[in-house]
Amino acid sequence: MDNEFRFGVGVQAIRSAAALAETARRLEGSGFDVFHVPDHLGAPAPFPALVAAAAATSTIRLGTYVLNACFYKPALLTRDIADTDLLSGGRLEVGLGAGYVRAEFEAAELPFPTAARRIDYLEHVTTYVTRRRPDVPILIAGSGDRLLTVAARHADIIGLTGARVAGQEDRVDPLAERIAFVRAAAGDRFDALELNLAITAVPTDGSGIPDLSLTRRFAPTLSDEQLLASPAVLSGSAHDMADTLREYRRRYGVSYFTVQQDHAEAFAEVIAALR
């Protein structure tokens, strides 16, 4: 049986408390299921923003997409998670990642470990949090083998990220391959997992053609044609995009999709077409 669709939206700017409250209410009214805040220096502080959004809404869930696990000590993070979940009426979902921006580590006066050590620490943090707050769903997002292995073993939600595409001579479907990898790593856990896909480009002007600038940040060497072929990029009308997401759910089992705040108004039409 197909899982129910869920839709998240990442909010990366706050002008005022009133503006945040209005944005959260508008997104809730547009059919979004999860209000996400990222964890980058220069973006809103995740937990205060989520508490404010919770106070302005009643049903939308609140999430981090995603916390840089290396910025936190597990006990202190668990305290923030517990109180944010309490103040939101049990609506919190915690997204975790290993961190990847060296300049942010340097600005935070923290060492920048190797990728392997960052992922080891992510697993340590995740294990600590899940043992103490098993009621709060955990999302782990990434694309590499080692990170997805940690996600498959510990997370409730797998966030599939990146702009991998199939080349002209490549017969492997990159998204299917990543999900097959998660399935093998998760074993008996797989059927209980929710699969999330981060959407990085959505048409917003009625042309059916998405702005690829965000997608290109993660794959600067790919052509427009290659980027448009990425599962993270949606094109066409609202009904075309709805059909694409139905096919992602049918073919891959992906039922949870996250877009950016700039996409929200246009993507609300896609949500309406799917419900």
XYZ file of C-alpha atoms in Angstrom:
275
model
C 0.000 0.000 0.000
C 1.283 3.484 -0.867
C 2.229 5.689 2.060
C 0.349 8.922 2.524
C 2.000 11.948 0.967
C 3.676 14.444 3.269
C 5.128 17.801 2.300
C 7.715 19.905 4.115
C 8.967 23.414 3.448
C 12.272 24.924 4.507
C 12.136 28.460 5.921
C 15.500 30.218 5.796
C 14.704 33.838 6.637
C 12.928 35.590 9.511
C 12.186 39.326 9.405
C 10.208 39.603 12.647
C 8.139 37.587 15.089
C 4.951 38.725 13.357
C 6.285 37.785 9.925
C 7.335 34.349 11.155
C 3.908 33.725 12.667
C 2.174 34.836 9.454
C 4.443 32.621 7.336
C 3.843 29.585 9.539
C 0.053 30.066 9.429
C 0.105 30.552 5.652
C 2.149 27.401 5.073
C -0.137 25.410 7.369
C -3.159 26.709 5.456
C -1.515 25.828 2.120
C -1.400 22.153 3.042
C 2.211 21.738 4.118
C 2.725 19.096 6.787
C 6.103 20.116 8.206
C 7.674 23.541 8.830
C 11.430 23.065 8.531
C 14.297 25.268 9.648
C 17.905 24.597 8.526
C 21.011 24.820 10.699
C 23.480 27.191 9.065
C 25.181 30.251 10.490
C 23.310 33.176 8.977
C 20.009 31.273 9.003
C 17.510 31.399 11.913
C 18.410 29.651 15.161
C 16.411 26.425 14.748
C 14.766 25.828 18.115
C 13.573 29.382 18.901
C 12.145 29.648 15.381
C 10.303 26.341 15.735
C 8.828 27.292 19.111
C 7.574 30.571 17.632
C 6.079 28.740 14.646
C 4.405 26.259 16.987
C 2.793 29.078 18.964
C 1.257 30.490 15.768
C -0.124 27.191 14.423
C -2.048 24.142 15.558
C -1.445 21.201 13.211
C 1.707 21.655 11.132
C 4.651 19.675 12.458
C 7.977 21.347 13.203
C 11.313 20.045 12.011
C 15.005 20.697 11.493
C 16.371 20.027 8.025
C 18.963 19.378 9.188
C 20.899 20.033 12.375
C 24.662 19.836 12.051
C 25.247 17.132 14.677
C 28.857 18.247 15.157
C 27.677 21.589 16.559
C 26.041 19.905 19.593
C 26.781 17.913 22.695
C 24.194 15.112 22.904
C 22.874 15.900 26.401
C 22.384 19.592 25.633
C 20.769 18.844 22.287
C 18.417 16.342 23.921
C 17.359 19.023 26.418
C 16.498 21.414 23.565
C 14.639 18.662 21.735
C 12.618 17.735 24.831
C 11.497 21.287 25.561
C 10.787 22.171 21.921
C 8.674 19.047 21.613
C 6.860 19.958 24.827
C 6.213 23.548 23.755
C 4.992 22.438 20.323
C 2.518 19.932 21.736
C 4.464 16.907 20.525
C 4.846 18.140 16.949
C 8.648 18.038 16.689
C 10.633 15.999 14.156
C 14.422 16.188 14.365
C 16.506 16.119 11.206
C 20.219 15.440 11.631
C 23.207 15.566 9.327
C 26.978 15.367 9.580
C 27.745 18.954 8.543
C 29.784 19.814 5.487
C 30.577 23.554 5.405
C 34.140 24.033 6.651
C 33.716 27.814 6.940
C 30.862 27.359 9.423
C 32.969 25.125 11.650
C 35.719 27.743 11.562
C 33.273 30.569 12.354
C 31.944 28.521 15.285
C 35.532 27.959 16.467
C 35.147 24.228 16.128
C 37.542 21.757 14.500
C 36.518 20.432 11.102
C 36.920 16.637 11.362
C 37.212 14.262 8.445
C 33.979 13.105 6.837
C 34.334 9.711 8.526
C 34.703 11.288 11.980
C 31.763 13.614 11.389
C 29.560 10.665 10.480
C 30.781 8.699 13.509
C 29.804 11.630 15.702
C 26.423 11.884 13.962
C 25.801 8.251 14.896
C 26.840 8.938 18.486
C 24.446 11.896 18.760
C 21.605 10.012 17.089
C 21.984 7.003 19.366
C 22.015 9.229 22.455
C 18.914 11.170 21.399
C 16.853 8.171 20.299
C 17.501 6.305 23.555
C 16.266 9.229 25.601
C 13.539 10.588 23.323
C 12.231 7.604 21.344
C 8.930 9.454 20.853
C 10.501 12.134 18.613
C 10.924 11.007 14.977
C 14.471 11.266 13.626
C 15.328 12.115 10.027
C 18.887 11.673 8.763
C 19.667 13.205 5.384
C 22.534 12.583 2.990
C 23.657 10.572 -0.004
C 26.913 8.736 0.736
C 27.186 5.084 1.670
C 28.461 5.585 5.192
C 25.914 8.243 6.134
C 23.002 6.318 4.639
C 24.113 3.239 6.569
C 23.826 5.212 9.806
C 20.441 6.525 8.680
C 19.198 3.051 7.785
C 20.180 1.709 11.204
C 18.903 4.526 13.407
C 16.517 6.968 11.690
C 12.760 6.872 11.237
C 12.941 8.973 8.063
C 15.623 8.780 5.364
C 16.342 12.102 3.666
C 17.643 11.505 0.151
C 19.711 14.476 -0.972
C 22.145 15.384 -3.709
C 21.891 15.898 -7.454
C 23.109 12.568 -8.766
C 21.781 11.834 -12.241
C 22.148 8.983 -14.686
C 24.595 9.648 -17.492
C 23.794 8.844 -21.093
C 25.767 5.605 -20.873
C 24.736 4.819 -17.300
C 21.987 2.229 -17.031
C 21.706 2.604 -13.268
C 18.869 4.713 -11.875
C 20.692 6.728 -9.150
C 17.637 7.177 -6.910
C 16.684 3.504 -7.177
C 20.277 2.537 -6.414
C 20.403 4.698 -3.264
C 17.081 3.312 -2.020
C 18.247 -0.241 -2.702
C 21.358 0.535 -0.654
C 19.203 1.791 2.236
C 16.988 -1.280 1.982
C 19.981 -3.597 2.293
C 21.459 -1.614 5.187
C 18.146 -1.375 7.051
C 17.175 -5.027 6.771
C 13.973 -5.703 8.700
C 13.642 -1.994 9.575
C 13.109 -0.905 5.970
C 9.351 -1.375 5.708
C 8.810 0.969 8.667
C 10.973 3.758 7.223
C 9.623 6.870 5.548
C 11.563 8.079 2.493
C 12.017 11.805 1.971
C 13.339 13.563 -1.127
C 14.705 17.116 -0.989
C 13.413 19.061 -4.007
C 15.814 21.824 -5.050
C 14.065 23.318 -8.094
C 10.380 23.993 -8.834
C 8.826 26.228 -11.535
C 7.460 29.350 -9.854
C 6.465 31.649 -12.741
C 3.998 29.594 -14.784
C 6.591 28.733 -17.445
C 7.040 25.149 -16.306
C 10.807 25.768 -16.255
C 12.531 25.714 -12.839
C 15.332 27.972 -11.645
C 18.324 25.628 -11.391
C 20.610 27.897 -9.387
C 20.183 26.066 -6.068
C 20.587 22.642 -7.688
C 23.727 23.856 -9.456
C 25.373 24.704 -6.128
C 25.553 20.986 -5.384
C 26.492 19.916 -8.920
C 28.334 22.832 -10.559
C 29.783 20.767 -13.413
C 26.494 19.384 -14.737
C 24.685 20.836 -17.737
C 21.150 22.234 -17.574
C 19.937 19.093 -19.332
C 21.560 16.888 -16.709
C 20.202 18.966 -13.839
C 16.687 18.846 -15.279
C 16.973 15.045 -15.237
C 17.713 15.011 -11.501
C 14.982 13.566 -9.265
C 15.450 16.690 -7.126
C 14.193 18.926 -9.961
C 10.532 19.279 -10.903
C 9.297 20.722 -14.201
C 6.028 21.398 -16.017
C 2.606 22.383 -14.735
C 1.282 21.689 -11.256
C -0.491 18.616 -12.610
C 2.693 17.457 -14.362
C 4.608 17.768 -11.106
C 1.848 15.952 -9.211
C 2.092 13.096 -11.717
C 5.868 13.005 -11.211
C 5.484 12.711 -7.457
C 2.867 9.986 -7.820
C 5.369 8.092 -9.957
C 8.130 8.606 -7.384
C 5.847 7.106 -4.760
C 4.812 4.196 -7.000
C 8.278 3.406 -8.334
C 10.525 4.229 -5.395
C 8.290 4.358 -2.329
C 9.175 8.018 -1.712
C 6.172 9.786 -0.219
C 7.617 12.748 1.701
C 8.903 15.753 -0.236
C 10.589 18.920 1.015
C 10.788 22.173 -0.948
C 12.254 25.590 -0.202
C 10.329 28.630 1.017
C 10.645 30.321 -2.397
C 8.819 27.351 -3.930
C 5.973 27.267 -1.430
C 3.334 29.297 -3.253
C 3.757 27.442 -6.539
C 4.108 24.055 -4.838
C 0.850 24.557 -2.936
C -0.899 23.919 -6.269
C 0.886 20.574 -6.513
C -0.241 19.666 -3.009
C -3.828 20.544 -3.931
C -3.609 18.307 -7.010
C -2.467 15.370 -4.869
C -5.134 15.654 -2.180
